[in-house]
mmCIF file of C-alpha atoms in Angstrom:
data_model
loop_
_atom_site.group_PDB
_atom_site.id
_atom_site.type_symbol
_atom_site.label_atom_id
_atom_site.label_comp_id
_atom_site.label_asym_id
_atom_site.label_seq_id
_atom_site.Cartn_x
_atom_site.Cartn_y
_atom_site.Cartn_z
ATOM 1 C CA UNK Z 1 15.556 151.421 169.662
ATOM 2 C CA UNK Z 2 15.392 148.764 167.197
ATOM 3 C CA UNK Z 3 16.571 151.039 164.059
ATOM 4 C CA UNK Z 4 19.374 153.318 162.941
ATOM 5 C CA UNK Z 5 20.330 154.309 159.612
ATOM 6 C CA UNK Z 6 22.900 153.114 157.706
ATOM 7 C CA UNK Z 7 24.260 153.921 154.047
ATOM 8 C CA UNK Z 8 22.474 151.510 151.564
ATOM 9 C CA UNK Z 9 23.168 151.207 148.268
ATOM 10 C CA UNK Z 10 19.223 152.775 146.569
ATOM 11 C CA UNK Z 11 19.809 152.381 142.296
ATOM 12 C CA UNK Z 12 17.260 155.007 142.334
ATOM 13 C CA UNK Z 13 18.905 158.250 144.065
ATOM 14 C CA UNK Z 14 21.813 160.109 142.536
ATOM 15 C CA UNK Z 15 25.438 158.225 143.344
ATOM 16 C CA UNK Z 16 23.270 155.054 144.350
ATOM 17 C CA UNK Z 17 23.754 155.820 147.939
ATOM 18 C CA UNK Z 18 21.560 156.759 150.679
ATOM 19 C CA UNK Z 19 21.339 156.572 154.304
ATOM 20 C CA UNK Z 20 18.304 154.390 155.126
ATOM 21 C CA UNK Z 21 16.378 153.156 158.032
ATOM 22 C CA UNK Z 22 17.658 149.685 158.725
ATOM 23 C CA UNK Z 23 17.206 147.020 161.720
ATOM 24 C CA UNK Z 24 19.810 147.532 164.710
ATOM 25 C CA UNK Z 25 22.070 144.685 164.643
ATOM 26 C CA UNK Z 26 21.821 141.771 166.764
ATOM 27 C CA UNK Z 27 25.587 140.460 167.907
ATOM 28 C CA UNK Z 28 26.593 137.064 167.970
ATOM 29 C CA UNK Z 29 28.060 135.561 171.330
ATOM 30 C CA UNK Z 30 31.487 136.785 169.952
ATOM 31 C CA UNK Z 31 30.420 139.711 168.819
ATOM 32 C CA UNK Z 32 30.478 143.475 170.504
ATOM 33 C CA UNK Z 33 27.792 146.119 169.288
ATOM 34 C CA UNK Z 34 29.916 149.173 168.624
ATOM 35 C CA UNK Z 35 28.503 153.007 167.975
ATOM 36 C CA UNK Z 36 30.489 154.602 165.271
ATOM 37 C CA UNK Z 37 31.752 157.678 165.987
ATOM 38 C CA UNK Z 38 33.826 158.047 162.107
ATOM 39 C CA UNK Z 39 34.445 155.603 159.067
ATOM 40 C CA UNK Z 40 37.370 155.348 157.161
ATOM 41 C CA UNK Z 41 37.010 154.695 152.921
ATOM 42 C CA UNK Z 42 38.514 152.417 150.776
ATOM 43 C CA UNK Z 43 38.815 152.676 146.893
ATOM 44 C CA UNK Z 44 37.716 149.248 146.623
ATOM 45 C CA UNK Z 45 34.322 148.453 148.688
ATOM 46 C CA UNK Z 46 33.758 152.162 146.754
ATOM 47 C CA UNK Z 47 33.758 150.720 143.481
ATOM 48 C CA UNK Z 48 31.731 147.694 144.551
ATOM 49 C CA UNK Z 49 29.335 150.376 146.017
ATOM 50 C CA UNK Z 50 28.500 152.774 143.568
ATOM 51 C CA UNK Z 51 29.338 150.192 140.226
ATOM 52 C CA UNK Z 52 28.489 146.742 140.900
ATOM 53 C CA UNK Z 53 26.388 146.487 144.538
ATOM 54 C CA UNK Z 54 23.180 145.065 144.135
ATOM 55 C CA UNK Z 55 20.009 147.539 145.723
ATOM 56 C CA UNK Z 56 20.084 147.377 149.508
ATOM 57 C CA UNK Z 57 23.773 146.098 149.851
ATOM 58 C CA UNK Z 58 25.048 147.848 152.834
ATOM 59 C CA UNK Z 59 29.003 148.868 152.286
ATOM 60 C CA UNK Z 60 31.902 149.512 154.632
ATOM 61 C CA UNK Z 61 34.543 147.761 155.976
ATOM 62 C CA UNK Z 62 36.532 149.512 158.369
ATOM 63 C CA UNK Z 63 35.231 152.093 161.729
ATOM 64 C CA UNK Z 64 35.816 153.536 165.115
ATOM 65 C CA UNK Z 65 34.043 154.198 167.876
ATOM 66 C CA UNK Z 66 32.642 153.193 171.484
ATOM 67 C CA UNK Z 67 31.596 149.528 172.676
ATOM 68 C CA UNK Z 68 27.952 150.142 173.336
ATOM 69 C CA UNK Z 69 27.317 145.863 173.787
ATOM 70 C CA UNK Z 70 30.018 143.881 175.204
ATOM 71 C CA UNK Z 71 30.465 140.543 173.409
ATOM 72 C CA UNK Z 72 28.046 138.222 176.040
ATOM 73 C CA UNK Z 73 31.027 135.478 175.958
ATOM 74 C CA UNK Z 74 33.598 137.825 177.405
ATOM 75 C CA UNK Z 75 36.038 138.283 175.136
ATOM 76 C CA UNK Z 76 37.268 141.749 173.540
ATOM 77 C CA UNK Z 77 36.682 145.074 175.301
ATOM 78 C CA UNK Z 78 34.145 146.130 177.635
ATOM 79 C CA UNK Z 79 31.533 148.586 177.628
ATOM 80 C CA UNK Z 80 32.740 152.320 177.106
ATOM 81 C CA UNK Z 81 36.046 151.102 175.768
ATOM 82 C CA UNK Z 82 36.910 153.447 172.577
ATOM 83 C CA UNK Z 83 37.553 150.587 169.591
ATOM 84 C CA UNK Z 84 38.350 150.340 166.189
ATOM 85 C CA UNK Z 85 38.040 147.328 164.007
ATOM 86 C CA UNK Z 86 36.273 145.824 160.464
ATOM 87 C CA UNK Z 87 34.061 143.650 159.240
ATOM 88 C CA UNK Z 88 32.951 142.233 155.882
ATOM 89 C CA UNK Z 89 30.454 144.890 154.967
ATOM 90 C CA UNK Z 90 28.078 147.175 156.738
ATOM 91 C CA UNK Z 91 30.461 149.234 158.854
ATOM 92 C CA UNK Z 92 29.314 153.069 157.433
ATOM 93 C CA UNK Z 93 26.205 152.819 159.968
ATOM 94 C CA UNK Z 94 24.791 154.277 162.957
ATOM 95 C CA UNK Z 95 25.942 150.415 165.186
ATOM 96 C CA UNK Z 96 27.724 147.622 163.719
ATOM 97 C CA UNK Z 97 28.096 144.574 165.219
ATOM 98 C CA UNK Z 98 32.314 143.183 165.130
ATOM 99 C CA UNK Z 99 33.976 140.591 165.822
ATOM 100 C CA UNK Z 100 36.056 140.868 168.945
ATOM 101 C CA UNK Z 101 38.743 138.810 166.799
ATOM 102 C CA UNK Z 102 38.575 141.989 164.747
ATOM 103 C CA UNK Z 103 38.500 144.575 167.156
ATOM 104 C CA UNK Z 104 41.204 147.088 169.651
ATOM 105 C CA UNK Z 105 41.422 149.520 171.693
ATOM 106 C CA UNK Z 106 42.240 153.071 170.943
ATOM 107 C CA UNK Z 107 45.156 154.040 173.516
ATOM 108 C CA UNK Z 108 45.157 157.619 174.523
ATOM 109 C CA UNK Z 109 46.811 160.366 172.392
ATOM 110 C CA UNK Z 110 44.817 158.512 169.170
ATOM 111 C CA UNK Z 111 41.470 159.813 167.552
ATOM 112 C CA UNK Z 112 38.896 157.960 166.338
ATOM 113 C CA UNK Z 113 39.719 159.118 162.801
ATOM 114 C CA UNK Z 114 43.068 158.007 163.354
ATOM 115 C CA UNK Z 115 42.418 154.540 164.458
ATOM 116 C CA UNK Z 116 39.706 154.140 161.701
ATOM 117 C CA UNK Z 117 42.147 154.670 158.649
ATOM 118 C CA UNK Z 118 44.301 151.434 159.771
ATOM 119 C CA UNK Z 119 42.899 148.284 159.635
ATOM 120 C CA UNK Z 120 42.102 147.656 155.523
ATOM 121 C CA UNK Z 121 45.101 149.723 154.565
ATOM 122 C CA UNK Z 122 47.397 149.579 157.623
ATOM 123 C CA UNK Z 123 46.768 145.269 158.172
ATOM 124 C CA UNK Z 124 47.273 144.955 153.973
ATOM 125 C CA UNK Z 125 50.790 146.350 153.762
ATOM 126 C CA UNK Z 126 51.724 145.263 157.491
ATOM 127 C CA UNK Z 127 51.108 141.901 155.941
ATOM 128 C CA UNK Z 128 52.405 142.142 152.233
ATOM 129 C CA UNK Z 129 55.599 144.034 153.368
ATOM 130 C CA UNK Z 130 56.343 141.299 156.142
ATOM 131 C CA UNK Z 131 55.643 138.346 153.813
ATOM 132 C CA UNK Z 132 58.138 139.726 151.243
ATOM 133 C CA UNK Z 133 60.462 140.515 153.668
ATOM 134 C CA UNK Z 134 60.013 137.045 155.611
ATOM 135 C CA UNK Z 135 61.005 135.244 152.069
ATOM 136 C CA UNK Z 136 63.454 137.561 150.340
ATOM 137 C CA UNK Z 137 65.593 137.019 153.942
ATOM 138 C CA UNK Z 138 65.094 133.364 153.580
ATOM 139 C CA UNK Z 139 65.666 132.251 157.033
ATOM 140 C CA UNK Z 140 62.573 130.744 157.480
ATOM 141 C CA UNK Z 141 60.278 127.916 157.835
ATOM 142 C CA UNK Z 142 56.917 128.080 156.889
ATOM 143 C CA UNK Z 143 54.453 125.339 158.131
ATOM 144 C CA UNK Z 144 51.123 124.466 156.926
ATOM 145 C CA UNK Z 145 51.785 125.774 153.649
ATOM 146 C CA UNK Z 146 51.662 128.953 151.777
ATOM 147 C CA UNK Z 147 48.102 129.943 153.269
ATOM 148 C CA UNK Z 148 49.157 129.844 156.695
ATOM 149 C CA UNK Z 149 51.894 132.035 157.470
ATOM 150 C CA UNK Z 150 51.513 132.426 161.172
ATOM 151 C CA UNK Z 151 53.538 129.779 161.969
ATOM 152 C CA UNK Z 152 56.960 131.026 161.305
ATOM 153 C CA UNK Z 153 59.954 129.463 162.687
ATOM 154 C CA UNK Z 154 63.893 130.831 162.716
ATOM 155 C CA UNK Z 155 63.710 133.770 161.823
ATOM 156 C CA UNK Z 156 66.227 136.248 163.607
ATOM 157 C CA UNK Z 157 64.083 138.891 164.330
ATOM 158 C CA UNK Z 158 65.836 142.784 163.388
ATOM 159 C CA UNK Z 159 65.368 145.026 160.877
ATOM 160 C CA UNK Z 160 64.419 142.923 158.552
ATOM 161 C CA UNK Z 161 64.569 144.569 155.165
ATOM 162 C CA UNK Z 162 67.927 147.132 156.419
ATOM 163 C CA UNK Z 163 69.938 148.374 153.663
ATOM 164 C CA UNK Z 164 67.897 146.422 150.898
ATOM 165 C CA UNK Z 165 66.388 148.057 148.064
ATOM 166 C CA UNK Z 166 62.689 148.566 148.080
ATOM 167 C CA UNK Z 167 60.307 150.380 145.131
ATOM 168 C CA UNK Z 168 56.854 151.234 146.640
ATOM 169 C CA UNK Z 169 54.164 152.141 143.883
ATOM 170 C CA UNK Z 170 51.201 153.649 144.294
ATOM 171 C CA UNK Z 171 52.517 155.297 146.883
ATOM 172 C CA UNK Z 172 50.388 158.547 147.629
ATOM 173 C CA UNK Z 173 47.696 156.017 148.264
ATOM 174 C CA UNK Z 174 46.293 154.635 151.595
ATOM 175 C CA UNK Z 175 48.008 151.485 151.784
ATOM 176 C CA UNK Z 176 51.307 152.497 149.726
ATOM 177 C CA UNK Z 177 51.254 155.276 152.222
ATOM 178 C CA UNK Z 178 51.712 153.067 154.737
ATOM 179 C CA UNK Z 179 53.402 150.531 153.079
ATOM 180 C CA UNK Z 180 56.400 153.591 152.879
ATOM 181 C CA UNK Z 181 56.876 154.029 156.554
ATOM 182 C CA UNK Z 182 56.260 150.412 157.026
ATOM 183 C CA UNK Z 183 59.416 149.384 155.165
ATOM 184 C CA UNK Z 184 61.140 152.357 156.153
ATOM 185 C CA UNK Z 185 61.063 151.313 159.998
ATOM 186 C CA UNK Z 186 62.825 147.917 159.007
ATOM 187 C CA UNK Z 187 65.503 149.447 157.531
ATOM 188 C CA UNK Z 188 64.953 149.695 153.748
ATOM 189 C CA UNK Z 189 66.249 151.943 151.474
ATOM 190 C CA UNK Z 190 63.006 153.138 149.726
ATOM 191 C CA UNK Z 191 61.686 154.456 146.616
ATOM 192 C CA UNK Z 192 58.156 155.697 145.780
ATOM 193 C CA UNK Z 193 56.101 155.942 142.992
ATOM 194 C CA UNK Z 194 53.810 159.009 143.019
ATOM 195 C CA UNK Z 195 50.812 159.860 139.879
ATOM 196 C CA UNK Z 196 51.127 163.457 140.798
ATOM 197 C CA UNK Z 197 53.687 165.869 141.345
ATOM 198 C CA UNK Z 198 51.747 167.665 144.000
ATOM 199 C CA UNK Z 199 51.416 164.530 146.455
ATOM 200 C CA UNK Z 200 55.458 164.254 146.233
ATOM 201 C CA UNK Z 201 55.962 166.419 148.910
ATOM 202 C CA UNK Z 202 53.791 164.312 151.154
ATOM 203 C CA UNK Z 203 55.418 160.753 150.678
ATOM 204 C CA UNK Z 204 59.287 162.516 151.212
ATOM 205 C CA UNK Z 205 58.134 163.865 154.102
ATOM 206 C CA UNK Z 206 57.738 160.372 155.655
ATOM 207 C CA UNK Z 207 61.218 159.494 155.094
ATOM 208 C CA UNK Z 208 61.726 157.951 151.979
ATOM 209 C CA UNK Z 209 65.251 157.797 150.516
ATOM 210 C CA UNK Z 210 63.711 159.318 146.441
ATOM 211 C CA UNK Z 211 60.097 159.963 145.164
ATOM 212 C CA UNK Z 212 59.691 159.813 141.692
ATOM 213 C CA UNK Z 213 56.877 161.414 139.583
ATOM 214 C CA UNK Z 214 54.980 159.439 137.092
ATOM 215 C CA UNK Z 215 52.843 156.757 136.044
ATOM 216 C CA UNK Z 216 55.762 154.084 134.481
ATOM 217 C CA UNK Z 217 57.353 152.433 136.608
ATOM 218 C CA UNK Z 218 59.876 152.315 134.134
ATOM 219 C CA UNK Z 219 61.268 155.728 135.555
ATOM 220 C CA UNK Z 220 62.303 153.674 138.789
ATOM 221 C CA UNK Z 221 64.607 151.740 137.020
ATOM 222 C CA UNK Z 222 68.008 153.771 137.818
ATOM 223 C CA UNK Z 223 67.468 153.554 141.727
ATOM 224 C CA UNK Z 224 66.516 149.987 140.889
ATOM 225 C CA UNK Z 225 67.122 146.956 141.035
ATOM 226 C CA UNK Z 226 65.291 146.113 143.699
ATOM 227 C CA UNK Z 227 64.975 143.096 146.617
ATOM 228 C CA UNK Z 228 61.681 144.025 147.203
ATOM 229 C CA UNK Z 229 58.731 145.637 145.184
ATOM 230 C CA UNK Z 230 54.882 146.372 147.105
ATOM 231 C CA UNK Z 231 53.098 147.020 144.132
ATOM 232 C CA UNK Z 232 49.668 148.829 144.445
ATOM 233 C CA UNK Z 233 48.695 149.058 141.227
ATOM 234 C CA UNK Z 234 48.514 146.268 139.227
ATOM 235 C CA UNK Z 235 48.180 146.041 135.442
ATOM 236 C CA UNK Z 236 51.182 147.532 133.531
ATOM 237 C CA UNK Z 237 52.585 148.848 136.527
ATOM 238 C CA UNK Z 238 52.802 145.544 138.078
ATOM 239 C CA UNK Z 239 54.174 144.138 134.785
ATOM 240 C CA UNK Z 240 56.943 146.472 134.687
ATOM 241 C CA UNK Z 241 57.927 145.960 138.390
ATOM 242 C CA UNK Z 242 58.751 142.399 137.742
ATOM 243 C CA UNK Z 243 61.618 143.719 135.067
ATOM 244 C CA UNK Z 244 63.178 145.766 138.086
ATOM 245 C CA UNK Z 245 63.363 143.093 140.763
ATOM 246 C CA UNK Z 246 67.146 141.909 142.099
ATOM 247 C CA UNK Z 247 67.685 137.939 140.422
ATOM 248 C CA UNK Z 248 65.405 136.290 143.497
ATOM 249 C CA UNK Z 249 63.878 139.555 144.272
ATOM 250 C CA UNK Z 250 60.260 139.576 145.803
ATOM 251 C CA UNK Z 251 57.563 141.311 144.607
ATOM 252 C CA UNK Z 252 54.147 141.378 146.434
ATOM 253 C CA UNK Z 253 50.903 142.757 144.518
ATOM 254 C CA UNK Z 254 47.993 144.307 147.229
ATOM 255 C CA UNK Z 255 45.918 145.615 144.749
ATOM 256 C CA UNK Z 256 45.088 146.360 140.762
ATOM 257 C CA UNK Z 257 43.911 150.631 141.178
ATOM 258 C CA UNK Z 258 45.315 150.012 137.525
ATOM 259 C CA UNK Z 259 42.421 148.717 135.982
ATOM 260 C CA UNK Z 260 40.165 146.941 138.611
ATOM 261 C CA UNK Z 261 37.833 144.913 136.581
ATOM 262 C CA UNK Z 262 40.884 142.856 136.219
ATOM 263 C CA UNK Z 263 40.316 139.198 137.223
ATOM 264 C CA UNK Z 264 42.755 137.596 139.711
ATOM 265 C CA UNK Z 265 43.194 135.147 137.249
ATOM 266 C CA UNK Z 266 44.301 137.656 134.994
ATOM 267 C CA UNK Z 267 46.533 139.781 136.561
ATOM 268 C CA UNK Z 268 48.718 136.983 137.801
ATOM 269 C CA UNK Z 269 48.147 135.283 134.656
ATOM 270 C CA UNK Z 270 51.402 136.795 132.954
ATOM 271 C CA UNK Z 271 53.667 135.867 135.490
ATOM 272 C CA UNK Z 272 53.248 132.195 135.499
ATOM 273 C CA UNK Z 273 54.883 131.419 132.300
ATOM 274 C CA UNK Z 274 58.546 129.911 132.176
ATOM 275 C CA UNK Z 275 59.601 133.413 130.382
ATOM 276 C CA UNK Z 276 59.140 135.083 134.266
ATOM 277 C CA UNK Z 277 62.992 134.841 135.733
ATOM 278 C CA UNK Z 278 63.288 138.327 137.742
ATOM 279 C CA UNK Z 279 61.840 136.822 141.215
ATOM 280 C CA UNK Z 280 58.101 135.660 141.947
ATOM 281 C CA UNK Z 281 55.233 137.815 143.004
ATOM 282 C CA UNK Z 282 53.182 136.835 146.378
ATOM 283 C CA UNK Z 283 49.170 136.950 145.432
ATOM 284 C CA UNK Z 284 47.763 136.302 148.300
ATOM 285 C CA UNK Z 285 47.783 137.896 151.885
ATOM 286 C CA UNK Z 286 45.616 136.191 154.451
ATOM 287 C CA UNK Z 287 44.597 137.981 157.989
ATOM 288 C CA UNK Z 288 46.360 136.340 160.826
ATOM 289 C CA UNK Z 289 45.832 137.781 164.182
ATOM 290 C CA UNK Z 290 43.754 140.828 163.267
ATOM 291 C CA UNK Z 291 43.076 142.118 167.010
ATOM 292 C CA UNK Z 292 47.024 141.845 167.879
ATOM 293 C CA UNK Z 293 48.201 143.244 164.676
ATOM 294 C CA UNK Z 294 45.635 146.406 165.250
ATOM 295 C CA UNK Z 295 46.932 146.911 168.156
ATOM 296 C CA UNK Z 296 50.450 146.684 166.894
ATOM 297 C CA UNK Z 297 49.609 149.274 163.969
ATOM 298 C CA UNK Z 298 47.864 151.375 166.471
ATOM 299 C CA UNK Z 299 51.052 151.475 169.135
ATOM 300 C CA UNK Z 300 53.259 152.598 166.119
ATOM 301 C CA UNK Z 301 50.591 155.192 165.592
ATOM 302 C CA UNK Z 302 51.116 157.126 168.955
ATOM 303 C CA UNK Z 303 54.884 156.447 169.481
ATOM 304 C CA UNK Z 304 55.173 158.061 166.374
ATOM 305 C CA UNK Z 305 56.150 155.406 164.008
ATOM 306 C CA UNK Z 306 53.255 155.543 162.270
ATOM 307 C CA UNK Z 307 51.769 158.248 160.407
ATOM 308 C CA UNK Z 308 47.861 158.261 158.683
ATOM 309 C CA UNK Z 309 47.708 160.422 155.504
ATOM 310 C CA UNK Z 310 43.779 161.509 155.654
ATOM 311 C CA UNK Z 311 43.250 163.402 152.473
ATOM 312 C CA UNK Z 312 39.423 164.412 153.404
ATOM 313 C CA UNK Z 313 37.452 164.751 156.242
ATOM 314 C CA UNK Z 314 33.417 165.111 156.137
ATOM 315 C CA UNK Z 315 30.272 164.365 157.702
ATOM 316 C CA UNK Z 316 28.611 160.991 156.599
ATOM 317 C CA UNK Z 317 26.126 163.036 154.597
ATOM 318 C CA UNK Z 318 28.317 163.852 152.269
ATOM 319 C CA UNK Z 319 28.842 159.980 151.399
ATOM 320 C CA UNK Z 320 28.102 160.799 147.675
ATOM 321 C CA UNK Z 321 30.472 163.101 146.874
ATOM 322 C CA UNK Z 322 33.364 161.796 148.899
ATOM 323 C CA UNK Z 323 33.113 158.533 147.036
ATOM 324 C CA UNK Z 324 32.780 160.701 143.858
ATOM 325 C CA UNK Z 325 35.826 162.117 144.807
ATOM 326 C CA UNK Z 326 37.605 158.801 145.493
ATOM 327 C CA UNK Z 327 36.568 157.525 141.989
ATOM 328 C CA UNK Z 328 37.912 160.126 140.090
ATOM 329 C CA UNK Z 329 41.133 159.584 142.613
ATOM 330 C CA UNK Z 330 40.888 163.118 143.540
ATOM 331 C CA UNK Z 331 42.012 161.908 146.941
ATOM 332 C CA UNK Z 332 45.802 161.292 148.238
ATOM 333 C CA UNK Z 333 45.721 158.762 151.162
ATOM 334 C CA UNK Z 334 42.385 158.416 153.010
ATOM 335 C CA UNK Z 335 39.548 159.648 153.368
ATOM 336 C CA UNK Z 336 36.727 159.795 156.708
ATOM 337 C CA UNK Z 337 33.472 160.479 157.527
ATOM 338 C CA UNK Z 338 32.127 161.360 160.862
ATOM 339 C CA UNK Z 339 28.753 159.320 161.595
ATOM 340 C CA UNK Z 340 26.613 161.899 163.957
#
């Protein structure tokens, strides 16, 4: 076969998304050609989809599924091996070609729905909550400077965030989800920030200390202050969170659901000027050592550490009105579609 289909964004059909005839991948050396068995969404390669994609863009970042190519240089799993990884774009298709730097295995007692909801969400607050915790304990040396933070040196490895404070918004939401039960597992005392009342019940059932209902994260304050804030929101929410921060508190920004035709520029803008005293916030979370860390997520996953919040389940067809559904955030936590 040299084709498969693969959603495309097509201007011309209803929700600007289709699934199209496209060429079959070809892998590079470190590469492995993977079938897809189920695709995990994210709010933002959804707005870039169905808003600002030009035609013929291919979307997706994250999947699961079965090595049908080995990677010819050696590396990453073999042939048969059930995988889940991401890539840059082009993961809701039939094959996609990954990275082995980018790719795990799925260990028994783990679906493929499962494994697909972790590495966009699960890898962005593994990192954010680490970095802040890394800095707001202090006991550290970073080399190479602030982008590379794999290189970490003195650090006495525990719980690292036990007994400290930490406010969580957005936290219904894939990566706040996770995010919760991240910080929870090292110890923190944690508050979360919920839109609805009826997704409350679903982030205290994870373990969190108080849930609070509401879009301000003003209403926070009297559990506050805090040592640590992962904000998922951005905008006002984000402004607000820097008023509840311990003096030296952290607080680390993954994302701007707030209003996300916000610039970078902008949303960090406000918090560069002299009158900003209540702690610093972190803007920018690199990868590291995506294979390792996948596997990490994915161990805490069937020892129970680790819990995915899929909100929806449906068939790839139904592309258009899951991502409809993920617009209007109609959605708690994640959703996945099976490719057949």
């Amino acid at each position: 076969m040299s084709t498969m289909r693969a959603v495309v964004v097509d201007p011309d059909v209803q929700g600007h998304l289709a699934l199209h005839e496209v060429e079959l991948p070809s892998p590079a050396p470190a590469e492995a050609l993977i079938r897809v068995s189920a695709i995990s969404l994210n709010l933002g390669e959804v707005r870039t989809a169905r808003l600002r994609a030009e035609a013929g863009w291919r979307p997706g970042w994250e999947l699961a599924g079965v090595v049908e190519q080995a990677a010819i240089d050696g590396s990453g799993p073999s042939v048969g091996a059930r995988v889940f990884g991401m890539v840059g774009f082009g993961a809701w298709a039939e094959c996609v070609a990954v990275p082995t730097a980018q790719l795990a295995e799925i260990p028994d007692g783990a679906t493929f729905a499962q494994a697909a909801t972790l590495p966009v969400a699960g890898l962005t607050a593994l990192y954010g909550l680490e970095r802040g915790a890394l800095l707001l304990n202090r006991k550290v040396i970073i080399t190479g400077g602030p982008e590379n933070i794999g290189h970490i040196y003195g650090l006495e490895r525990g719980p690292m965030l036990l007994k400290r404070k930490v406010l969580v918004t957005g936290a219904s939401g894939g990566v706040g989800h996770f995010a919760c039960q991240l910080a929870r597992r090292e110890g923190a005392l944690v508050t979360a920030l919920v839109r609805r009342a009826e997704r409350a019940a679903s982030v205290q059932a994870m373990g969190v200390h108080e849930v609070v209902i509401g879009e301000d994260a003003a209403l926070t304050r009297s559990l506050g202050p805090y040592h640590l804030v992962i904000d998922t929101v951005g905008g006002n929410t984000l402004r607000t969170a820097m008023t509840l921060l311990e003096t030296d508190g952290i607080c680390v920004n993954l994302g701007a659901a707030e209003n996300p035709e916000m610039t970078l520029q902008n949303r960090y803008g406000a918090f560069d000027s002299p009158d900003n005293e209540q702690g610093f916030v972190i803007r920018d979370i690199k990868p590291r050592r995506v294979a390792k860390d996948l596997g990490r997520l994915v161990q805490m996953m069937v020892s129970d550490q680790l819990h995915p919040h899929i909100g929806q389940e449906a068939p790839w067809t139904d592309v258009v009105e899951v991502t409809q559904s993920l617009l209007d955030r109609r959605i708690a936590g994640k959703a996945v579609l099976y490719v057949s």
